[in-house]
Short mmCIF file of C-alpha atoms and ligand atoms in Angstrom, two decimals:
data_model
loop_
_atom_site.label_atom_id
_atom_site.label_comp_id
_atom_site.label_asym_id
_atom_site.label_seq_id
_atom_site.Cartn_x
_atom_site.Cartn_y
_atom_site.Cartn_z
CA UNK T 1 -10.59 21.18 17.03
CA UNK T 2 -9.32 18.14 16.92
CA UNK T 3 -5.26 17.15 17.24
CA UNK T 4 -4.92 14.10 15.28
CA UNK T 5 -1.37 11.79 14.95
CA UNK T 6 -1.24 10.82 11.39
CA UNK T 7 1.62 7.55 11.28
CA UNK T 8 3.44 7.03 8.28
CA UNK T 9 6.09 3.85 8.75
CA UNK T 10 6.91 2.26 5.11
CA UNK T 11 6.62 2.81 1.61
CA UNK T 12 2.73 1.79 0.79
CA UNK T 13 1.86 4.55 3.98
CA UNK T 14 2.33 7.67 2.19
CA UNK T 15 0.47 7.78 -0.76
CA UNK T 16 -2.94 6.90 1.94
CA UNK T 17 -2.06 9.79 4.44
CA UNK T 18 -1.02 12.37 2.21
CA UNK T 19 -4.09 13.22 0.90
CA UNK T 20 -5.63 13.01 4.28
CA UNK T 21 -3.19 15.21 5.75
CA UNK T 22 -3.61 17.66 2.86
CA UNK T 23 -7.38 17.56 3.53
CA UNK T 24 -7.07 18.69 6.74
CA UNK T 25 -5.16 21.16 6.70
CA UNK T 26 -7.76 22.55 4.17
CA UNK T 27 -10.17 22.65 7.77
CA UNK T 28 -8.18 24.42 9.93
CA UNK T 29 -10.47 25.27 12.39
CA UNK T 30 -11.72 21.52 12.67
CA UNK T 31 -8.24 19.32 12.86
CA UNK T 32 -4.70 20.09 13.78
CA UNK T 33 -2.93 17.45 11.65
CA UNK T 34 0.76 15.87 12.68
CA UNK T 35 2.85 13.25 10.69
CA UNK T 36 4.54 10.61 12.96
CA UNK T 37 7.74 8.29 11.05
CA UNK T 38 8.12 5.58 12.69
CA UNK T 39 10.93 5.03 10.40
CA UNK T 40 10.18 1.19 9.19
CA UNK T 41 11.27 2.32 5.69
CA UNK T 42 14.09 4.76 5.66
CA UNK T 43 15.84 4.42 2.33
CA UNK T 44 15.67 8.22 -0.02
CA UNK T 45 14.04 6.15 -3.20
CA UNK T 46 11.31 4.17 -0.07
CA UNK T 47 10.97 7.16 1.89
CA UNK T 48 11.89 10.86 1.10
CA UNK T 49 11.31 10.50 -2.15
CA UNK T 50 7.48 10.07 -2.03
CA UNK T 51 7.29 13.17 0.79
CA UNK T 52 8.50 15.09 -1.99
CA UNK T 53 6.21 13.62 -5.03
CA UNK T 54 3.58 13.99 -2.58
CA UNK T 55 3.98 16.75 -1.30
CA UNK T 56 3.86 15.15 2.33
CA UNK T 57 4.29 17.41 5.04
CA UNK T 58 8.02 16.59 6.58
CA UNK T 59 7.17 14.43 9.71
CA UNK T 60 6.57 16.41 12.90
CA UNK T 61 8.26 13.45 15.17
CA UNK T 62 10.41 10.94 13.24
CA UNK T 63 11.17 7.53 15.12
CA UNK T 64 13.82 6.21 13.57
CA UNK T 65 13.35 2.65 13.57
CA UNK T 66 14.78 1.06 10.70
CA UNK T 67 14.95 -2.49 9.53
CA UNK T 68 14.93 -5.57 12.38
CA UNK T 69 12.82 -8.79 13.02
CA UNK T 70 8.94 -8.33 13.11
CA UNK T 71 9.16 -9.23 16.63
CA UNK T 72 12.08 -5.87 17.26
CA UNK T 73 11.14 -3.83 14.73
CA UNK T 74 7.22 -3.96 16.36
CA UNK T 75 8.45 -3.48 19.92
CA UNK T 76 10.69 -0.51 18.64
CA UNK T 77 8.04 1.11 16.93
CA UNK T 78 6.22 0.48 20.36
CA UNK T 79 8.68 1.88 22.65
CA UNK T 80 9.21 5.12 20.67
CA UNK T 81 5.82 5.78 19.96
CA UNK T 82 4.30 5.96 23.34
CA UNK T 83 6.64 9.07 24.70
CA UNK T 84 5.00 11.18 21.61
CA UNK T 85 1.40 10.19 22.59
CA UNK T 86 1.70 10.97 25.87
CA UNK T 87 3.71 14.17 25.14
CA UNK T 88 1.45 15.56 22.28
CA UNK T 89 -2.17 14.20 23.68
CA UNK T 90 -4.14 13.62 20.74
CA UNK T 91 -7.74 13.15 20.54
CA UNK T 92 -7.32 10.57 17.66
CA UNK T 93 -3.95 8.21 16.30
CA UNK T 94 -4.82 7.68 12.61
CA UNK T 95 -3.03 4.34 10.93
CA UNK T 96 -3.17 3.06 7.82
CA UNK T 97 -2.86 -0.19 6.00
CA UNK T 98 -1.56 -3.58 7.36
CA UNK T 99 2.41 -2.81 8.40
CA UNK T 100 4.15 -3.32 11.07
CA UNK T 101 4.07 0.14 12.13
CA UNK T 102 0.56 0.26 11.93
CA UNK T 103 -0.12 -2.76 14.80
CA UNK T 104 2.63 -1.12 16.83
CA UNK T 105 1.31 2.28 16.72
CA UNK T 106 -2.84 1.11 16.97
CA UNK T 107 -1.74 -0.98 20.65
CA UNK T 108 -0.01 1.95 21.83
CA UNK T 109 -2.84 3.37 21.82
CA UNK T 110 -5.57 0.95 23.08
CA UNK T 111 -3.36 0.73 26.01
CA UNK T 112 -3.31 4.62 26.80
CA UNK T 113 -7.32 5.22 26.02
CA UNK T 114 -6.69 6.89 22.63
CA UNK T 115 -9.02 6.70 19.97
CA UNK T 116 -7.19 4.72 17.24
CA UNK T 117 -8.75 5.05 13.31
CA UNK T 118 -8.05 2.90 10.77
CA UNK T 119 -7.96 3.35 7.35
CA UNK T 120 -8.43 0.71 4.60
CA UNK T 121 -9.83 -1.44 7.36
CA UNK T 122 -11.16 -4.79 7.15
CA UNK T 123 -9.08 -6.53 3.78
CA UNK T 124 -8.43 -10.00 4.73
CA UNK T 125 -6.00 -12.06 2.40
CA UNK T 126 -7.03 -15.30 4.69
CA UNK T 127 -3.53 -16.60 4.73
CA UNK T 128 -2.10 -15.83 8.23
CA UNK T 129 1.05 -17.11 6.77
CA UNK T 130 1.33 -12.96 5.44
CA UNK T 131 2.18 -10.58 8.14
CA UNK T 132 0.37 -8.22 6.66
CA UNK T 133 -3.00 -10.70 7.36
CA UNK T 134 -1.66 -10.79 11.26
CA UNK T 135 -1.69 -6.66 11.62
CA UNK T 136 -5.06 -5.96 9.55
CA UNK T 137 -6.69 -8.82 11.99
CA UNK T 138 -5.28 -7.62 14.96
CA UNK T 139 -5.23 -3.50 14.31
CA UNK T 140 -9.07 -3.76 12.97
CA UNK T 141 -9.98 -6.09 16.72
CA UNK T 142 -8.29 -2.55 18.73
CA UNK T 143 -9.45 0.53 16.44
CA UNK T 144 -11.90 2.62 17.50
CA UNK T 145 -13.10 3.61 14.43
CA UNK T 146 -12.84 1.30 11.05
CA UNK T 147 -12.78 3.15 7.53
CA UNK T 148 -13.12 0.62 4.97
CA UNK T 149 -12.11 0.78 1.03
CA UNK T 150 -14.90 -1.54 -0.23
CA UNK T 151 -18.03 -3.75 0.80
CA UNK T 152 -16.49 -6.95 1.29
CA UNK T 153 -14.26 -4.70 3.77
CA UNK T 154 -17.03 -4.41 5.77
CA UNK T 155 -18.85 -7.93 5.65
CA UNK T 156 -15.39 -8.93 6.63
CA UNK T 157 -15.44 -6.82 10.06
CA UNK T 158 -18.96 -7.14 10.71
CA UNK T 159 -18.49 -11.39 10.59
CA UNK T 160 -15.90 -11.04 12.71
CA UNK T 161 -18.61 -9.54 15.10
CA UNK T 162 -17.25 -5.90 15.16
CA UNK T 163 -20.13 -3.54 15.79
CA UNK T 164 -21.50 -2.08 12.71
CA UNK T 165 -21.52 1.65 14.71
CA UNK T 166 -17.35 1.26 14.46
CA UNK T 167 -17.34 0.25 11.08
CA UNK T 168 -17.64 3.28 7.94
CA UNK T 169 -17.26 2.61 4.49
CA UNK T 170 -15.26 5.63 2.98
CA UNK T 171 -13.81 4.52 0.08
CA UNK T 172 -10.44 3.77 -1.22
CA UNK T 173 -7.75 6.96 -0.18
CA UNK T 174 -5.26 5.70 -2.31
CA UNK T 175 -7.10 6.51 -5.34
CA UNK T 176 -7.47 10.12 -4.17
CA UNK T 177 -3.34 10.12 -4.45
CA UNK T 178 -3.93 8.38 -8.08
CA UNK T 179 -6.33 11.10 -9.31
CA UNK T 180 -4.86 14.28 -7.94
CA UNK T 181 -1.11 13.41 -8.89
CA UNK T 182 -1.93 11.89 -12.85
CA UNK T 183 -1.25 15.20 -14.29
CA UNK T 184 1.75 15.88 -12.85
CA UNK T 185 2.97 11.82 -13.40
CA UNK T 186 2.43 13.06 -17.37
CA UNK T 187 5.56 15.52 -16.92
CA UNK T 188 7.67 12.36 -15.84
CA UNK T 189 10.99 11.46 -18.13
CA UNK T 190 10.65 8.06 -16.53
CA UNK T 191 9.38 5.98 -20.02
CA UNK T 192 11.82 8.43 -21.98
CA UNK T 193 14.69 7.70 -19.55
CA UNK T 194 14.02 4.39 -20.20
CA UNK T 195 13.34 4.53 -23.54
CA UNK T 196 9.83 2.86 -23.41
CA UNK T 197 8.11 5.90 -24.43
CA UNK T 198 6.30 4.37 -27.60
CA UNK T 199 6.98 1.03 -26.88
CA UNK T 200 5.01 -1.50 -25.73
CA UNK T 201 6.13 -2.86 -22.20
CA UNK T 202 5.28 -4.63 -19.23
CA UNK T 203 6.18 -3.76 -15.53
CA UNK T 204 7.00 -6.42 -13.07
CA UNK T 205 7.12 -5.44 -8.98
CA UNK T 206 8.05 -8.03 -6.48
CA UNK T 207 8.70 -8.26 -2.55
CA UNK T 208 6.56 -10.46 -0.38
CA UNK T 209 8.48 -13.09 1.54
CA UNK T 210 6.45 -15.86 -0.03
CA UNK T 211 7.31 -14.97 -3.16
CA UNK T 212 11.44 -13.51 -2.92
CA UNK T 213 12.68 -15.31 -0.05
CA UNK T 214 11.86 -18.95 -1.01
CA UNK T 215 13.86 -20.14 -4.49
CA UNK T 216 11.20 -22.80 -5.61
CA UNK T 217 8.72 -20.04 -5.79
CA UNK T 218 11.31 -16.93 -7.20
CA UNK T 219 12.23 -19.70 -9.65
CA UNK T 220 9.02 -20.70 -10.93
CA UNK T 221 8.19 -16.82 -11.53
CA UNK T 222 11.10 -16.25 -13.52
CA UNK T 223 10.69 -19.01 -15.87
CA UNK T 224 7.42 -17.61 -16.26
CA UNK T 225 9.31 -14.06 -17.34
CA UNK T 226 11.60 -16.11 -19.57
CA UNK T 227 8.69 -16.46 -21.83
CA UNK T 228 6.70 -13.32 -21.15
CA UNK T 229 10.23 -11.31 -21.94
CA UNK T 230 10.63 -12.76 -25.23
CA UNK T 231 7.32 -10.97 -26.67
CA UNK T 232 7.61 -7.37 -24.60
CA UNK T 233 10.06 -5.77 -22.28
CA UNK T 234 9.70 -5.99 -18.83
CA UNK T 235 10.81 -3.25 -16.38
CA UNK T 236 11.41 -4.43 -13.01
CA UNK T 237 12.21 -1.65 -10.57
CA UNK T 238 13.65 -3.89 -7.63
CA UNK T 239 12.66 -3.42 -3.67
CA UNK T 240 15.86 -3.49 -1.92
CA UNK T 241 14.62 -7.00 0.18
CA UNK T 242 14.38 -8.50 -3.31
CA UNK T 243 17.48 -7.16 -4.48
CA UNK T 244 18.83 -8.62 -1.24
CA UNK T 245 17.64 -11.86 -1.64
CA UNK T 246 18.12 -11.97 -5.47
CA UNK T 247 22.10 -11.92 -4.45
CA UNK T 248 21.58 -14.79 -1.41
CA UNK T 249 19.57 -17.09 -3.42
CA UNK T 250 22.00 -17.16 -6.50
CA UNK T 251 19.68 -15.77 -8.98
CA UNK T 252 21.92 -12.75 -10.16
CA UNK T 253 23.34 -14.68 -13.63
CA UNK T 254 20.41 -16.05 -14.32
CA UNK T 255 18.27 -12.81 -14.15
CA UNK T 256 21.11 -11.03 -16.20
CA UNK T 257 20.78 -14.05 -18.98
CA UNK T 258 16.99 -12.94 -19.56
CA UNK T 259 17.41 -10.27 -22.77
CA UNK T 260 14.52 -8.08 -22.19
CA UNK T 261 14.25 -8.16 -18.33
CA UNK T 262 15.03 -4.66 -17.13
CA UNK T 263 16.15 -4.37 -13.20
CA UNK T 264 16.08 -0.87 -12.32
CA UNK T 265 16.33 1.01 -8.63
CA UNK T 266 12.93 1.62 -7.01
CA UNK T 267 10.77 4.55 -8.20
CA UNK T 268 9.22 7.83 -6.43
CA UNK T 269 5.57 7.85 -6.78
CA UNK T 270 5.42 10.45 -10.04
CA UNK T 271 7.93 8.49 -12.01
CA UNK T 272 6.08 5.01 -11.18
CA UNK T 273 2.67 6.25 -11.88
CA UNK T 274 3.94 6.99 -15.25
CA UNK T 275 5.34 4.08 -15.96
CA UNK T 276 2.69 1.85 -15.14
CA UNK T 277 0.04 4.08 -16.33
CA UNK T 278 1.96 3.54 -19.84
CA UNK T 279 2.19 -0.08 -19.48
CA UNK T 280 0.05 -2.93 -21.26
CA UNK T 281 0.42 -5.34 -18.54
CA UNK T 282 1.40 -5.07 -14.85
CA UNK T 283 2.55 -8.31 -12.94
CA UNK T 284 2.54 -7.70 -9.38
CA UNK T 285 2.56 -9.34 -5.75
CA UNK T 286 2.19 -5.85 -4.09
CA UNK T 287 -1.74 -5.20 -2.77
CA UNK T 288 -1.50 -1.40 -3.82
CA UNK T 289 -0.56 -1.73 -7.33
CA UNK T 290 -3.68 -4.48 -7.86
CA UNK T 291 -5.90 -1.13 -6.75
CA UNK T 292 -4.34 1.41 -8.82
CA UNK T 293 -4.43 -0.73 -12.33
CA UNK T 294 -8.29 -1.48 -11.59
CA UNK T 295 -8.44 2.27 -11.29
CA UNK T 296 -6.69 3.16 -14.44
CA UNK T 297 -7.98 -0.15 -16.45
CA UNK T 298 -4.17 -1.60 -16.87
CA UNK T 299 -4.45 -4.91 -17.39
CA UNK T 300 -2.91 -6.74 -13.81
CA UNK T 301 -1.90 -10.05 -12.99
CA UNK T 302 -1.37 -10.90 -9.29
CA UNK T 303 1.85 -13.30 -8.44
CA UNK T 304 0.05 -14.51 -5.48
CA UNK T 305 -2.41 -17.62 -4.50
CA UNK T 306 -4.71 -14.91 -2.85
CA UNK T 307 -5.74 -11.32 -2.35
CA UNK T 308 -7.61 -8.85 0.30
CA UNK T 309 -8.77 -7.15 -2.56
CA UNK T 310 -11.33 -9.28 -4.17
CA UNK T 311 -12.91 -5.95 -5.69
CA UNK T 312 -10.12 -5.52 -8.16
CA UNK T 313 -11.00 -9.32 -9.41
CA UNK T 314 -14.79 -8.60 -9.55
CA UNK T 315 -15.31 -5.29 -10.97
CA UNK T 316 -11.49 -4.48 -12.44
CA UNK T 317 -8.72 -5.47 -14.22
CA UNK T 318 -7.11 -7.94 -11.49
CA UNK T 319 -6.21 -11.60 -12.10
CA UNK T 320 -5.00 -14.16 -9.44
CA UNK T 321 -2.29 -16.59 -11.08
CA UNK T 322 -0.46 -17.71 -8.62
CA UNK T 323 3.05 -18.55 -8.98
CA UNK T 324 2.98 -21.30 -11.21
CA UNK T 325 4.71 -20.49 -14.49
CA UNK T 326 2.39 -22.16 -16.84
CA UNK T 327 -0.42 -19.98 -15.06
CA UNK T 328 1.45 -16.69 -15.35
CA UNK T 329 2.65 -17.28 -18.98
CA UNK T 330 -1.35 -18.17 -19.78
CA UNK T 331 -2.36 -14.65 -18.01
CA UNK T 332 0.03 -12.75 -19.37
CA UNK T 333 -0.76 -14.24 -23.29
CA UNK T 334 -4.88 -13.63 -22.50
CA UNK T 335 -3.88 -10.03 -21.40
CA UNK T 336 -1.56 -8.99 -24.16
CA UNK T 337 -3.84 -10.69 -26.69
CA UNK T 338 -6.82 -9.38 -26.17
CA UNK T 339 -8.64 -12.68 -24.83
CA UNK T 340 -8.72 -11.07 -20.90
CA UNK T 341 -11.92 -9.92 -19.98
CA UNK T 342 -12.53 -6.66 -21.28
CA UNK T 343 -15.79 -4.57 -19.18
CA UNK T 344 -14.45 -3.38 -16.24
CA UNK T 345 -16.26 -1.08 -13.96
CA UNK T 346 -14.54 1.26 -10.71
CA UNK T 347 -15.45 0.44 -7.43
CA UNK T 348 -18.00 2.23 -5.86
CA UNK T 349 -16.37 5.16 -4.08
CA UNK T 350 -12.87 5.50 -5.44
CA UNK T 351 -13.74 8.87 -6.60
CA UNK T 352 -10.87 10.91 -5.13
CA UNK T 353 -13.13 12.37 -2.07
CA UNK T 354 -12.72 9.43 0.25
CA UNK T 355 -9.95 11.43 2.05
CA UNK T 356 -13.07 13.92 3.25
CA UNK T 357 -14.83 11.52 4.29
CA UNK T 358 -12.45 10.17 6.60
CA UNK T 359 -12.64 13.46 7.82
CA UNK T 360 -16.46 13.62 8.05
CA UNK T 361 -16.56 10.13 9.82
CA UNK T 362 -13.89 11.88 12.19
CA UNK T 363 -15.79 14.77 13.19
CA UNK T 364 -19.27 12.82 13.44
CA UNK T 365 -17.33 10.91 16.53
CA UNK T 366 -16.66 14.33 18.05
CA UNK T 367 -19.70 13.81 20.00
CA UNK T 368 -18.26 10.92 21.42
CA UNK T 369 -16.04 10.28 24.96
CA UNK T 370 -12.76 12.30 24.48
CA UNK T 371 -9.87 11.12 25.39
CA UNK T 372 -9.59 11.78 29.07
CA UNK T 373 -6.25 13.99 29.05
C1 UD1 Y 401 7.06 -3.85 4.23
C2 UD1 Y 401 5.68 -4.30 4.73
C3 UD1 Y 401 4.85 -4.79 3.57
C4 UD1 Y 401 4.79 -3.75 2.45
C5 UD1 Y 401 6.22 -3.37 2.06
C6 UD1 Y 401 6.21 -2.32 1.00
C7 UD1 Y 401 5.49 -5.31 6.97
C8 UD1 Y 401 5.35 -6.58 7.70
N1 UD1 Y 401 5.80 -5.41 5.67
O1 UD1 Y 401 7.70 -5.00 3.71
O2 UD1 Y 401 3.53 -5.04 4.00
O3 UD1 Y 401 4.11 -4.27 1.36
O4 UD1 Y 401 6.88 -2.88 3.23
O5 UD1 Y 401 7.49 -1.97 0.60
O6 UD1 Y 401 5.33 -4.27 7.56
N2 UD1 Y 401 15.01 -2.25 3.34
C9 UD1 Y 401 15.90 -1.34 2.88
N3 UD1 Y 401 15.55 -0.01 2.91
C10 UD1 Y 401 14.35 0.42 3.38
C11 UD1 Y 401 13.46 -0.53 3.86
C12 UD1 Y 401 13.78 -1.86 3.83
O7 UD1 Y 401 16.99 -1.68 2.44
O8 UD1 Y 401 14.11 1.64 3.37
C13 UD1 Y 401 15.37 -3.69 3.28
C14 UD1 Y 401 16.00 -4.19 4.55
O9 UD1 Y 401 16.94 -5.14 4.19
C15 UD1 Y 401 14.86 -4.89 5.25
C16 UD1 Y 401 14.07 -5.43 4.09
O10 UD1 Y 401 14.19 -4.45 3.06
O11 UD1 Y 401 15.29 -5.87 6.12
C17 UD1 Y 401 12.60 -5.63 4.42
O12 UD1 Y 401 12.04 -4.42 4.96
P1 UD1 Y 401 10.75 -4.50 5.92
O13 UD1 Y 401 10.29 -3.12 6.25
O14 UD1 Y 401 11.05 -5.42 7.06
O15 UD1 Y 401 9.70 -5.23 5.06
P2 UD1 Y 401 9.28 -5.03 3.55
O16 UD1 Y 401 9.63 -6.26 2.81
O17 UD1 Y 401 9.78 -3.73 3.02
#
């Protein structure tokens, strides 16, 4: 049997562990699962509303740590978290994705002796100006155990000289949430609430720092809607450090001047699914969403001058445009007429099972040291 600490922290977490947590408590007799919160994300529409959609198990241990500087939030995370390894002694700490929480929680553990796994190891942006590039770098250098999404995943970890016995390539989990939950997305009234129901629309998300906290960039992106939200409307359900920074950087009459752009509160997971699934273009800087329109062939154009997943460019629907408005208007025309590159193919294994494999690459370490508890 093994015990193993599953960490949730913010918003992007739960939609990767809940299917793993779900698959293990289908194998009782192999893994005791617990959820860990560190807290990083806290609000009802970030947080407890995805638990629900989910149907996440409600956290075991929650840490509370809320919003702070990387450099506090981290060391919270840090402090709290190493009480509830050394109380509950688990023979793995699984973390996911490239958060805060997931650094804090993966050096915990390197510095007790626990086996740390990773999943969707090995993504690499190349811009160490993004935080995110910072914790996949360092978390993949401490884990134990690295379960990659794609090839290039791999490649990535094995140049970087990590030993090809750490390093598993499971597939994307995310698309395991995607699958099991598209049934139940269909009973949303999200597109009816909206009234977008038969309508053609587009959905905008937007939250990186590069993109919300600097004006010359936020600026440039919504001249680029200007256009784009004279030929469709655009649904924009705003993260609250956009919202924030909408407000400090003077934006809120211009946004309110663009007929067609529609700022609504964050979604749960069932009620975004079906809106994007709905949608005839998706304009995103979020790394999650690229994966999820490749999945469901939704035409995607990414507000960034990079991505980690280079798979969703190759094989699906994904374009890089940057953030220069003449680029996005261009993408978003060659998507909506037709012109956008039409044969796309899924990525080898995001088939819904990569959440038992995780669990197979888990118990073929059993062999291995155990922790020494
Ligand atoms: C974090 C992750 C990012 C992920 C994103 C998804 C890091 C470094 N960043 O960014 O990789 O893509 O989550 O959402 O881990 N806030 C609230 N309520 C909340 C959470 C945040 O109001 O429940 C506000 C606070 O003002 C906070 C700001 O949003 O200061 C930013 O939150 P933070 O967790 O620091 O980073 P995100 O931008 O959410």
């Amino acid at each position: 049997m093994l015990k193993v600490l599953n960490v949730v922290g913010a918003r992007p977490n739960f939609m990767k562990v809940a299917p793993i947590v779900a698959a293990m408590k289908r194998r009782p007799a192999s893994f005791q699962p617990l959820v860990v919160h560190t807290g990083q994300h806290y609000d009802a529409a970030m947080s407890d509303s995805f638990f629900r959609d989910l149907e996440l198990p409600q956290p075991d241990t929650h840490l509370g740590v809320g919003s702070a500087s990387h450099a506090a939030q981290t060391a919270a995370v840090m402090e709290r978290f190493e009480p509830v390894v050394l109380y509950e002694k688990p023979d793995w700490v699984l973390v996911v994705g490239d958060v805060n929480s997931t650094l804090a929680c993966a050096l915990v553990c390197v510095k007790l002796g626990v086996k740390v796994a990773h999943v969707e190891a090995g993504l690499r942006s190349r811009d160490r100006t993004m935080p995110e590039e910072i914790n996949r770098l360092l978390t993949d250098q401490i884990a134990n155990l690295l379960l990659t999404p794609s090839e290039d995943a791999g490649e990535n970890l094995r140049a970087e000289g990590i030993p090809p016995e750490r390093i598993r390539f499971v597939g994307n989990v995310m698309i395991d949430s995607l699958l099991q939950n598209l049934e139940r997305a269909r009973k949303s009234q999200a597109r009816t609430k909206l009234g977008v129901a038969d309508a053609d629309y587009a959905v905008l998300t937007l939250h990186r720092p590069s993109n919300v906290d600097r004006a010359d960039t936020f600026a440039r992106i919504l001249s680029a809607l200007e256009t784009i939200a004279q030929t469709l409307p655009v649904i924009f359900p705003v993260h609250p450090r956009t919202r924030k920074t909408i407000a400090e950087l003077g934006f809120s009459d211009r946004i309110a001047t663009i007929k067609n752009l529609r700022l609504i509160d964050p979604l749960g997971y069932l009620d975004f699914l079906s809106l994007y699934s709905g949608a005839r273009l998706v304009l995103t800087d979020s790394g999650g969403i690229q994966e999820e329109t490749t999945a469901l062939g939704i035409p995607c154009l990414t507000l960034r001058e990079n991505t980690e997943r280079p798979i969703t460019v190759e094989l699906g629907t994904n374009v890089v445009v940057g953030t220069d408005t003449a680029r996005i208007v261009a993408g978003a025309s060659a998507a909506l007429n037709g012109s956008a590159k039409k044969t796309t193919r899924q990525p080898p294994l995001w088939d819904g099972r990569t959440s038992e494999r995780i669990l197979d690459a888990l118990e073929d370490q059993k062999t291995e040291a155990r922790a020494s508890w």
